[in-house]
mmCIF file of C-alpha atoms and ligand atoms in Angstrom:
data_model
loop_
_atom_site.group_PDB
_atom_site.id
_atom_site.type_symbol
_atom_site.label_atom_id
_atom_site.label_comp_id
_atom_site.label_asym_id
_atom_site.label_seq_id
_atom_site.Cartn_x
_atom_site.Cartn_y
_atom_site.Cartn_z
ATOM 1 C CA MET A 13 27.234 2.335 29.095
ATOM 2 C CA LYS A 14 26.838 0.155 25.956
ATOM 3 C CA LYS A 15 25.328 1.893 23.076
ATOM 4 C CA LYS A 16 22.096 0.552 21.770
ATOM 5 C CA ARG A 17 22.144 -0.816 18.151
ATOM 6 C CA ILE A 18 19.787 0.163 15.327
ATOM 7 C CA LEU A 19 19.812 -1.861 12.377
ATOM 8 C CA PHE A 20 18.523 -0.274 8.945
ATOM 9 C CA THR A 21 17.355 -3.190 6.607
ATOM 10 C CA SER A 22 18.020 -0.236 3.761
ATOM 11 C CA GLU A 23 19.257 2.995 3.566
ATOM 12 C CA LEU A 24 16.275 5.648 3.559
ATOM 13 C CA PRO A 25 15.756 8.944 1.520
ATOM 14 C CA GLY A 26 15.944 12.425 2.916
ATOM 15 C CA ASN A 27 18.954 13.420 4.961
ATOM 16 C CA SER A 28 21.292 10.610 5.444
ATOM 17 C CA PHE A 29 20.214 8.468 8.219
ATOM 18 C CA LYS A 30 23.915 8.301 9.622
ATOM 19 C CA GLU A 31 23.630 12.135 10.180
ATOM 20 C CA ASN A 32 20.060 12.025 11.586
ATOM 21 C CA LEU A 33 21.143 9.901 14.762
ATOM 22 C CA ASN A 34 22.928 10.872 17.911
ATOM 23 C CA HIS A 35 25.985 8.815 17.527
ATOM 24 C CA ASN A 36 26.764 9.077 21.073
ATOM 25 C CA GLU A 37 23.573 7.253 21.879
ATOM 26 C CA PHE A 38 23.425 4.649 19.350
ATOM 27 C CA GLU A 39 25.222 2.202 17.072
ATOM 28 C CA ILE A 40 24.101 2.337 13.570
ATOM 29 C CA PHE A 41 24.172 -0.670 11.129
ATOM 30 C CA LEU A 42 23.060 -0.889 7.528
ATOM 31 C CA ALA A 43 22.021 -4.287 6.461
ATOM 32 C CA GLU A 44 23.955 -4.447 3.240
ATOM 33 C CA ASP A 45 27.315 -4.032 5.343
ATOM 34 C CA ILE A 46 26.750 -6.886 7.443
ATOM 35 C CA GLU A 47 27.736 -10.422 6.216
ATOM 36 C CA GLY A 48 24.926 -12.923 5.996
ATOM 37 C CA GLU A 49 22.795 -14.556 3.274
ATOM 38 C CA THR A 50 19.393 -13.709 4.965
ATOM 39 C CA LEU A 51 18.043 -10.772 6.959
ATOM 40 C CA GLN A 52 17.940 -13.288 9.921
ATOM 41 C CA LYS A 53 21.462 -14.157 9.612
ATOM 42 C CA LYS A 54 22.152 -10.295 9.769
ATOM 43 C CA VAL A 55 19.829 -9.627 12.615
ATOM 44 C CA GLU A 56 21.686 -12.490 14.572
ATOM 45 C CA LYS A 57 25.028 -10.760 13.883
ATOM 46 C CA VAL A 58 24.037 -7.450 15.006
ATOM 47 C CA ASN A 59 21.736 -8.218 17.717
ATOM 48 C CA PRO A 60 19.991 -4.812 17.350
ATOM 49 C CA SER A 61 17.717 -3.115 20.082
ATOM 50 C CA GLY A 62 15.729 -1.547 16.967
ATOM 51 C CA ILE A 63 15.046 -2.573 13.579
ATOM 52 C CA ILE A 64 14.217 -0.167 10.684
ATOM 53 C CA ALA A 65 12.308 -2.219 8.218
ATOM 54 C CA LEU A 66 10.962 -1.994 4.905
ATOM 55 C CA LEU A 67 7.543 -3.301 4.124
ATOM 56 C CA SER A 68 9.188 -5.868 1.722
ATOM 57 C CA ASP A 69 11.324 -7.508 4.688
ATOM 58 C CA LYS A 70 9.430 -10.262 6.188
ATOM 59 C CA ILE A 71 9.871 -9.898 9.797
ATOM 60 C CA ASP A 72 8.592 -13.253 11.373
ATOM 61 C CA LYS A 73 9.291 -15.300 14.501
ATOM 62 C CA ASN A 74 12.761 -16.385 13.321
ATOM 63 C CA VAL A 75 13.954 -12.956 12.637
ATOM 64 C CA ILE A 76 12.598 -11.514 15.891
ATOM 65 C CA ASP A 77 13.973 -14.281 17.883
ATOM 66 C CA SER A 78 17.374 -13.741 16.409
ATOM 67 C CA ALA A 79 17.881 -10.533 18.414
ATOM 68 C CA PRO A 80 17.289 -11.033 22.209
ATOM 69 C CA ALA A 81 18.047 -7.019 22.561
ATOM 70 C CA LEU A 82 15.013 -6.290 20.352
ATOM 71 C CA GLU A 83 12.768 -3.579 21.620
ATOM 72 C CA VAL A 84 11.368 -2.065 18.728
ATOM 73 C CA ILE A 85 10.748 -2.613 15.002
ATOM 74 C CA SER A 86 9.840 0.428 12.907
ATOM 75 C CA ASN A 87 8.133 -0.329 9.477
ATOM 76 C CA TYR A 88 8.969 2.429 6.960
ATOM 77 C CA ALA A 89 5.394 1.999 5.697
ATOM 78 C CA VAL A 90 1.949 2.395 6.882
ATOM 79 C CA GLY A 91 0.941 -1.363 6.238
ATOM 80 C CA TYR A 92 2.561 -3.806 8.544
ATOM 81 C CA ASN A 93 1.502 -7.353 7.179
ATOM 82 C CA ASN A 94 5.185 -8.052 6.758
ATOM 83 C CA ILE A 95 5.676 -8.041 10.523
ATOM 84 C CA ASP A 96 4.413 -10.894 12.944
ATOM 85 C CA VAL A 97 2.896 -8.131 15.199
ATOM 86 C CA THR A 98 1.135 -10.637 17.464
ATOM 87 C CA TYR A 99 4.364 -12.370 18.255
ATOM 88 C CA CYS A 100 6.174 -8.917 18.912
ATOM 89 C CA HIS A 101 3.082 -8.013 21.273
ATOM 90 C CA GLU A 102 3.751 -11.235 23.104
ATOM 91 C CA LYS A 103 7.220 -10.605 23.619
ATOM 92 C CA GLY A 104 6.675 -6.885 24.601
ATOM 93 C CA ILE A 105 8.442 -5.623 21.414
ATOM 94 C CA TYR A 106 7.011 -2.235 20.004
ATOM 95 C CA VAL A 107 6.103 -1.895 16.215
ATOM 96 C CA THR A 108 5.418 1.391 14.779
ATOM 97 C CA ASN A 109 4.447 2.619 11.301
ATOM 98 C CA THR A 110 4.284 5.707 9.382
ATOM 99 C CA PRO A 111 0.461 6.761 8.850
ATOM 100 C CA ASP A 112 -0.902 10.022 7.841
ATOM 101 C CA VAL A 113 2.121 11.320 5.909
ATOM 102 C CA LEU A 114 1.442 9.196 2.922
ATOM 103 C CA THR A 115 -2.355 9.659 3.045
ATOM 104 C CA ASP A 116 -2.159 11.904 0.197
ATOM 105 C CA ALA A 117 0.339 10.665 -1.988
ATOM 106 C CA THR A 118 -1.450 7.416 -1.868
ATOM 107 C CA ALA A 119 -4.723 8.852 -2.804
ATOM 108 C CA ASP A 120 -3.040 10.499 -5.571
ATOM 109 C CA ILE A 121 -1.993 7.293 -7.152
ATOM 110 C CA ALA A 122 -5.579 5.610 -6.563
ATOM 111 C CA ILE A 123 -7.012 8.741 -8.594
ATOM 112 C CA LEU A 124 -4.120 8.565 -11.075
ATOM 113 C CA LEU A 125 -4.930 4.907 -11.714
ATOM 114 C CA ILE A 126 -8.477 5.598 -12.184
ATOM 115 C CA LEU A 127 -7.647 8.313 -14.858
ATOM 116 C CA MET A 128 -5.054 6.023 -16.635
ATOM 117 C CA VAL A 129 -7.623 3.058 -16.948
ATOM 118 C CA SER A 130 -10.639 5.164 -17.778
ATOM 119 C CA ARG A 131 -8.803 7.421 -20.256
ATOM 120 C CA ARG A 132 -6.681 4.618 -21.615
ATOM 121 C CA ALA A 133 -3.462 6.494 -20.807
ATOM 122 C CA VAL A 134 -0.872 3.806 -21.378
ATOM 123 C CA SER A 135 -1.869 2.593 -24.574
ATOM 124 C CA SER A 136 -2.437 6.097 -25.957
ATOM 125 C CA ASP A 137 0.935 6.947 -24.843
ATOM 126 C CA ARG A 138 2.430 3.884 -26.577
ATOM 127 C CA PHE A 139 0.459 4.564 -29.740
ATOM 128 C CA VAL A 140 2.319 7.896 -30.014
ATOM 129 C CA ARG A 141 5.568 6.625 -29.218
ATOM 130 C CA THR A 142 5.501 3.935 -31.749
ATOM 131 C CA GLY A 143 4.381 6.387 -34.630
ATOM 132 C CA HIS A 144 0.950 5.423 -35.125
ATOM 133 C CA PHE A 145 -0.611 8.768 -34.516
ATOM 134 C CA LYS A 146 -1.544 9.977 -37.775
ATOM 135 C CA GLY A 147 -4.300 12.674 -36.699
ATOM 136 C CA TRP A 148 -7.183 13.306 -34.515
ATOM 137 C CA GLY A 149 -10.015 10.744 -34.915
ATOM 138 C CA PRO A 150 -13.478 10.488 -33.463
ATOM 139 C CA GLN A 151 -12.909 7.123 -32.218
ATOM 140 C CA LEU A 152 -9.316 7.346 -31.144
ATOM 141 C CA PHE A 153 -8.670 5.835 -27.631
ATOM 142 C CA VAL A 154 -12.337 6.796 -26.530
ATOM 143 C CA GLY A 155 -12.527 6.053 -22.814
ATOM 144 C CA LYS A 156 -14.854 6.542 -19.988
ATOM 145 C CA SER A 157 -15.775 9.641 -18.014
ATOM 146 C CA LEU A 158 -15.491 9.919 -14.425
ATOM 147 C CA GLN A 159 -18.446 12.459 -13.695
ATOM 148 C CA ASN A 160 -21.755 11.328 -12.089
ATOM 149 C CA LYS A 161 -20.035 7.521 -12.071
ATOM 150 C CA LYS A 162 -20.046 5.475 -8.764
ATOM 151 C CA LEU A 163 -16.816 4.975 -7.009
ATOM 152 C CA GLY A 164 -16.789 2.093 -4.305
ATOM 153 C CA ILE A 165 -14.496 2.406 -1.823
ATOM 154 C CA ILE A 166 -13.714 -0.821 0.109
ATOM 155 C CA GLY A 167 -11.762 0.424 3.299
ATOM 156 C CA MET A 168 -12.739 3.772 4.616
ATOM 157 C CA GLY A 169 -9.844 4.732 6.698
ATOM 158 C CA ARG A 170 -7.379 7.790 6.067
ATOM 159 C CA ILE A 171 -6.603 6.979 2.584
ATOM 160 C CA GLY A 172 -9.827 5.683 1.641
ATOM 161 C CA LEU A 173 -11.422 9.307 2.779
ATOM 162 C CA ALA A 174 -8.812 10.938 0.821
ATOM 163 C CA VAL A 175 -9.708 9.380 -2.240
ATOM 164 C CA ALA A 176 -13.269 10.029 -1.656
ATOM 165 C CA LYS A 177 -12.425 13.564 -1.336
ATOM 166 C CA ARG A 178 -10.743 13.748 -4.596
ATOM 167 C CA ALA A 179 -13.369 11.706 -6.462
ATOM 168 C CA VAL A 180 -15.995 14.315 -5.452
ATOM 169 C CA ALA A 181 -14.056 16.748 -7.262
ATOM 170 C CA PHE A 182 -14.288 14.816 -10.197
ATOM 171 C CA GLY A 183 -17.975 14.705 -9.811
ATOM 172 C CA MET A 184 -18.292 10.974 -8.638
ATOM 173 C CA ASP A 185 -20.789 9.620 -6.058
ATOM 174 C CA VAL A 186 -19.130 7.543 -3.335
ATOM 175 C CA ILE A 187 -20.389 4.440 -1.614
ATOM 176 C CA TYR A 188 -18.313 2.487 0.796
ATOM 177 C CA CYS A 189 -18.025 -0.544 3.140
ATOM 178 C CA ASN A 190 -15.724 -0.674 6.094
ATOM 179 C CA ARG A 191 -15.510 -2.778 9.076
ATOM 180 C CA ASN A 192 -17.349 0.098 10.873
ATOM 181 C CA LYS A 193 -19.524 2.951 9.751
ATOM 182 C CA VAL A 194 -17.406 6.198 9.657
ATOM 183 C CA GLU A 195 -18.527 9.058 11.725
ATOM 184 C CA LYS A 196 -21.326 11.211 10.247
ATOM 185 C CA GLU A 197 -19.258 14.325 9.631
ATOM 186 C CA LYS A 198 -16.589 12.329 7.820
ATOM 187 C CA GLU A 199 -19.287 10.455 5.672
ATOM 188 C CA LYS A 200 -20.963 14.092 5.092
ATOM 189 C CA ALA A 201 -17.636 15.712 3.846
ATOM 190 C CA VAL A 202 -17.564 13.456 0.974
ATOM 191 C CA ASN A 203 -21.200 12.742 0.560
ATOM 192 C CA ALA A 204 -20.396 9.040 0.966
ATOM 193 C CA GLN A 205 -23.082 6.276 1.760
ATOM 194 C CA TYR A 206 -22.424 3.084 3.521
ATOM 195 C CA VAL A 207 -23.311 -0.029 1.824
ATOM 196 C CA GLU A 208 -22.664 -4.006 2.367
ATOM 197 C CA ILE A 209 -19.971 -5.139 0.148
ATOM 198 C CA GLU A 210 -22.442 -7.106 -2.309
ATOM 199 C CA GLN A 211 -24.126 -4.045 -3.127
ATOM 200 C CA LEU A 212 -20.855 -2.002 -3.631
ATOM 201 C CA LEU A 213 -19.683 -4.737 -5.994
ATOM 202 C CA LYS A 214 -22.797 -4.613 -7.799
ATOM 203 C CA GLU A 215 -23.475 -0.930 -8.250
ATOM 204 C CA SER A 216 -19.786 0.530 -8.540
ATOM 205 C CA ASP A 217 -18.409 1.602 -11.735
ATOM 206 C CA PHE A 218 -14.894 1.977 -9.830
ATOM 207 C CA ILE A 219 -14.021 -0.087 -6.796
ATOM 208 C CA SER A 220 -10.948 1.020 -5.004
ATOM 209 C CA LEU A 221 -9.264 -1.073 -2.283
ATOM 210 C CA HIS A 222 -7.909 0.809 0.837
ATOM 211 C CA LEU A 223 -8.044 -1.606 3.688
ATOM 212 C CA PRO A 224 -5.119 -3.225 5.486
ATOM 213 C CA TYR A 225 -4.122 -6.959 4.659
ATOM 214 C CA THR A 226 -4.761 -9.652 7.008
ATOM 215 C CA PRO A 227 -5.237 -13.327 6.140
ATOM 216 C CA GLU A 228 -9.125 -13.001 6.830
ATOM 217 C CA VAL A 229 -9.236 -10.655 3.730
ATOM 218 C CA ASN A 230 -7.122 -12.659 1.472
ATOM 219 C CA HIS A 231 -8.662 -12.829 -1.957
ATOM 220 C CA LEU A 232 -11.481 -10.499 -0.796
ATOM 221 C CA ILE A 233 -11.791 -9.877 -4.656
ATOM 222 C CA GLY A 234 -11.827 -12.941 -6.457
ATOM 223 C CA LYS A 235 -13.970 -15.139 -9.210
ATOM 224 C CA ASN A 236 -17.160 -14.659 -7.478
ATOM 225 C CA GLU A 237 -16.749 -10.842 -6.978
ATOM 226 C CA PHE A 238 -15.849 -10.238 -10.466
ATOM 227 C CA GLY A 239 -18.949 -11.975 -11.395
ATOM 228 C CA ILE A 240 -21.102 -9.804 -9.215
ATOM 229 C CA MET A 241 -19.383 -6.541 -10.484
ATOM 230 C CA LYS A 242 -20.566 -4.578 -13.633
ATOM 231 C CA LYS A 243 -19.100 -5.658 -16.900
ATOM 232 C CA ASP A 244 -17.837 -2.100 -17.282
ATOM 233 C CA ALA A 245 -16.354 -1.796 -13.830
ATOM 234 C CA VAL A 246 -12.828 -0.937 -12.919
ATOM 235 C CA LEU A 247 -10.765 -2.521 -10.085
ATOM 236 C CA ILE A 248 -7.956 -0.332 -8.397
ATOM 237 C CA ASN A 249 -5.677 -1.960 -5.762
ATOM 238 C CA THR A 250 -2.988 0.408 -4.031
ATOM 239 C CA ALA A 251 -3.281 -1.288 -0.838
ATOM 240 C CA ARG A 252 -1.869 -4.907 -0.712
ATOM 241 C CA GLY A 253 -1.773 -7.432 -3.726
ATOM 242 C CA PRO A 254 -3.137 -10.436 -1.933
ATOM 243 C CA LEU A 255 -6.537 -8.644 -1.508
ATOM 244 C CA VAL A 256 -6.941 -9.659 -5.060
ATOM 245 C CA ASP A 257 -6.841 -13.063 -6.563
ATOM 246 C CA GLU A 258 -4.608 -12.080 -9.516
ATOM 247 C CA LYS A 259 -5.406 -15.194 -11.686
ATOM 248 C CA ALA A 260 -9.189 -14.545 -11.290
ATOM 249 C CA LEU A 261 -8.577 -10.828 -12.290
ATOM 250 C CA CYS A 262 -6.571 -11.699 -15.348
ATOM 251 C CA GLU A 263 -9.431 -14.010 -16.426
ATOM 252 C CA ALA A 264 -12.049 -11.359 -15.666
ATOM 253 C CA LEU A 265 -10.051 -8.964 -17.835
ATOM 254 C CA ILE A 266 -9.407 -11.284 -20.502
ATOM 255 C CA SER A 267 -13.141 -12.440 -20.712
ATOM 256 C CA GLY A 268 -14.482 -8.664 -20.281
ATOM 257 C CA GLU A 269 -16.148 -9.639 -17.206
ATOM 258 C CA ILE A 270 -14.907 -6.270 -16.157
ATOM 259 C CA TYR A 271 -13.473 -3.219 -18.122
ATOM 260 C CA GLY A 272 -10.192 -2.579 -16.746
ATOM 261 C CA ALA A 273 -7.830 -2.548 -13.673
ATOM 262 C CA GLY A 274 -5.094 -0.331 -12.250
ATOM 263 C CA LEU A 275 -2.695 -1.921 -9.754
ATOM 264 C CA ASP A 276 0.230 -0.433 -7.586
ATOM 265 C CA VAL A 277 0.322 -3.645 -5.776
ATOM 266 C CA TYR A 278 0.789 -7.561 -6.592
ATOM 267 C CA GLU A 279 0.018 -10.769 -5.039
ATOM 268 C CA ASN A 280 3.408 -11.932 -4.925
ATOM 269 C CA GLU A 281 5.441 -8.828 -5.150
ATOM 270 C CA PRO A 282 7.673 -7.985 -7.024
ATOM 271 C CA ALA A 283 6.422 -10.956 -9.275
ATOM 272 C CA VAL A 284 3.247 -10.082 -11.576
ATOM 273 C CA GLU A 285 0.918 -12.532 -12.917
ATOM 274 C CA LYS A 286 2.255 -13.359 -16.273
ATOM 275 C CA GLY A 287 -0.902 -12.892 -18.186
ATOM 276 C CA LEU A 288 -1.499 -9.319 -16.938
ATOM 277 C CA MET A 289 1.690 -8.434 -18.685
ATOM 278 C CA ASP A 290 0.100 -8.806 -22.105
ATOM 279 C CA LEU A 291 -3.320 -6.957 -21.258
ATOM 280 C CA GLU A 292 -4.144 -3.378 -22.710
ATOM 281 C CA ASN A 293 -6.787 -2.963 -19.835
ATOM 282 C CA VAL A 294 -4.494 -3.220 -17.038
ATOM 283 C CA VAL A 295 -2.381 -0.472 -15.783
ATOM 284 C CA LEU A 296 0.604 -1.877 -13.762
ATOM 285 C CA LEU A 297 2.764 0.543 -11.600
ATOM 286 C CA PRO A 298 5.561 -0.843 -9.326
ATOM 287 C CA HIS A 299 4.117 -0.067 -5.850
ATOM 288 C CA ILE A 300 4.730 3.755 -5.899
ATOM 289 C CA GLY A 301 1.667 4.783 -3.743
ATOM 290 C CA SER A 302 3.850 6.651 -1.576
ATOM 291 C CA ALA A 303 6.680 7.883 -3.665
ATOM 292 C CA THR A 304 7.241 11.375 -3.528
ATOM 293 C CA GLU A 305 10.307 13.092 -2.190
ATOM 294 C CA GLU A 306 8.357 14.786 0.405
ATOM 295 C CA THR A 307 6.454 11.659 1.516
ATOM 296 C CA ARG A 308 9.397 9.477 1.527
ATOM 297 C CA SER A 309 11.503 11.825 3.681
ATOM 298 C CA GLU A 310 8.704 12.263 6.195
ATOM 299 C CA MET A 311 8.210 8.594 6.658
ATOM 300 C CA ALA A 312 11.924 8.180 7.205
ATOM 301 C CA GLU A 313 11.494 10.707 9.892
ATOM 302 C CA MET A 314 8.681 9.295 11.437
ATOM 303 C CA ALA A 315 10.136 5.715 11.208
ATOM 304 C CA ILE A 316 13.470 6.738 12.858
ATOM 305 C CA SER A 317 11.666 8.784 15.613
ATOM 306 C CA GLY A 318 9.431 5.859 16.483
ATOM 307 C CA CYS A 319 12.541 3.799 17.015
ATOM 308 C CA ILE A 320 14.380 6.406 18.928
ATOM 309 C CA SER A 321 11.535 7.062 21.274
ATOM 310 C CA VAL A 322 11.521 3.294 22.474
ATOM 311 C CA LEU A 323 15.178 3.177 22.667
ATOM 312 C CA SER A 324 15.244 6.178 24.832
ATOM 313 C CA GLY A 325 12.340 5.042 27.049
ATOM 314 C CA SER A 326 9.347 6.883 25.730
ATOM 315 C CA VAL A 327 6.231 5.517 24.201
ATOM 316 C CA PRO A 328 6.396 6.101 20.513
ATOM 317 C CA GLU A 329 3.778 7.896 18.691
ATOM 318 C CA ASN A 330 2.522 5.507 16.110
ATOM 319 C CA ILE A 331 2.260 2.053 17.808
ATOM 320 C CA VAL A 332 0.770 -0.881 15.861
ATOM 321 C CA LYS A 333 -1.314 -3.399 17.589
ATOM 322 C CA PRO A 334 -2.122 -6.907 16.468
ATOM 323 C CA PHE A 335 -5.508 -6.812 14.669
HETATM 324 C C1 DGY B 6 2.656 1.361 2.757
HETATM 325 O O1 DGY B 6 3.362 2.297 3.529
HETATM 326 O O2 DGY B 6 2.121 0.604 3.323
HETATM 327 C C2 DGY B 6 2.474 1.709 1.340
HETATM 328 O O3 DGY B 6 2.185 0.467 0.638
HETATM 329 C C3 DGY B 6 3.829 2.116 0.884
HETATM 330 O O4 DGY B 6 3.889 2.840 -0.268
#
């Protein structure tokens, strides 16, 4: 019997992906070994039954149609806005993702950004490295406390809840908005109060985004929303870049409409709005929300096992459906 083909768009961390797969059953291809200028061309050449993709791989109709044998696309990410899931659904192609395993790592990064912005960590570090530290001073890099501050979480799914849990440990009060109110016990565990987005924007000292990206929430946070926020509000985005109008953010940071921002994701990733680069009140990380050795290995296992399940005729665990 002809072996089914799996195309990895990139090698994954953890154990070597080649050793992880049963070679009697599958033929493994790595995109960088395949000739072709675009992913579409490579997909066309291999005609895989399974693709293991990164969040930076745009899997659109053209790519999908280039592989008539395609049965499954396993995204090495929890977010899947890089894949035309509706089209896959129409064609009966499974899409899987990697939820849960990256929840804690991503929540840690959101808290890290809150602390880095509020305690001016990057500027302070640069100050020391450039030889400017001449001794302790009462006004030296004074930032903001987290204790008794209000954290507004937009998107109270797994990651939002994990951020809330951490925020409670810092003595913060949590309010949130979400498509639906979360279950009472979950709210209670983090003492979170459900509010409408307008109230959240108005009252929060820190606002952290944890919702999936869809075109409906493009620029959810823009000029109008910065106008509603407190003057000393801090915006954190570890979800997806296009949720925030980066130009408007830049203007809000320059004009002092808000205090600061911490970003791990960008509107036109990997490009970053030029104006942001020169600002001291924004911390910029290179999309490292899930970047721990442990998490990335677990993501690899999950993505691979989702793909193998489908190709072996079973229903995978983490099926993604169109919104
Ligand atoms: C995801 O999995 O969607 C994250 O953005 C990766 O860090």
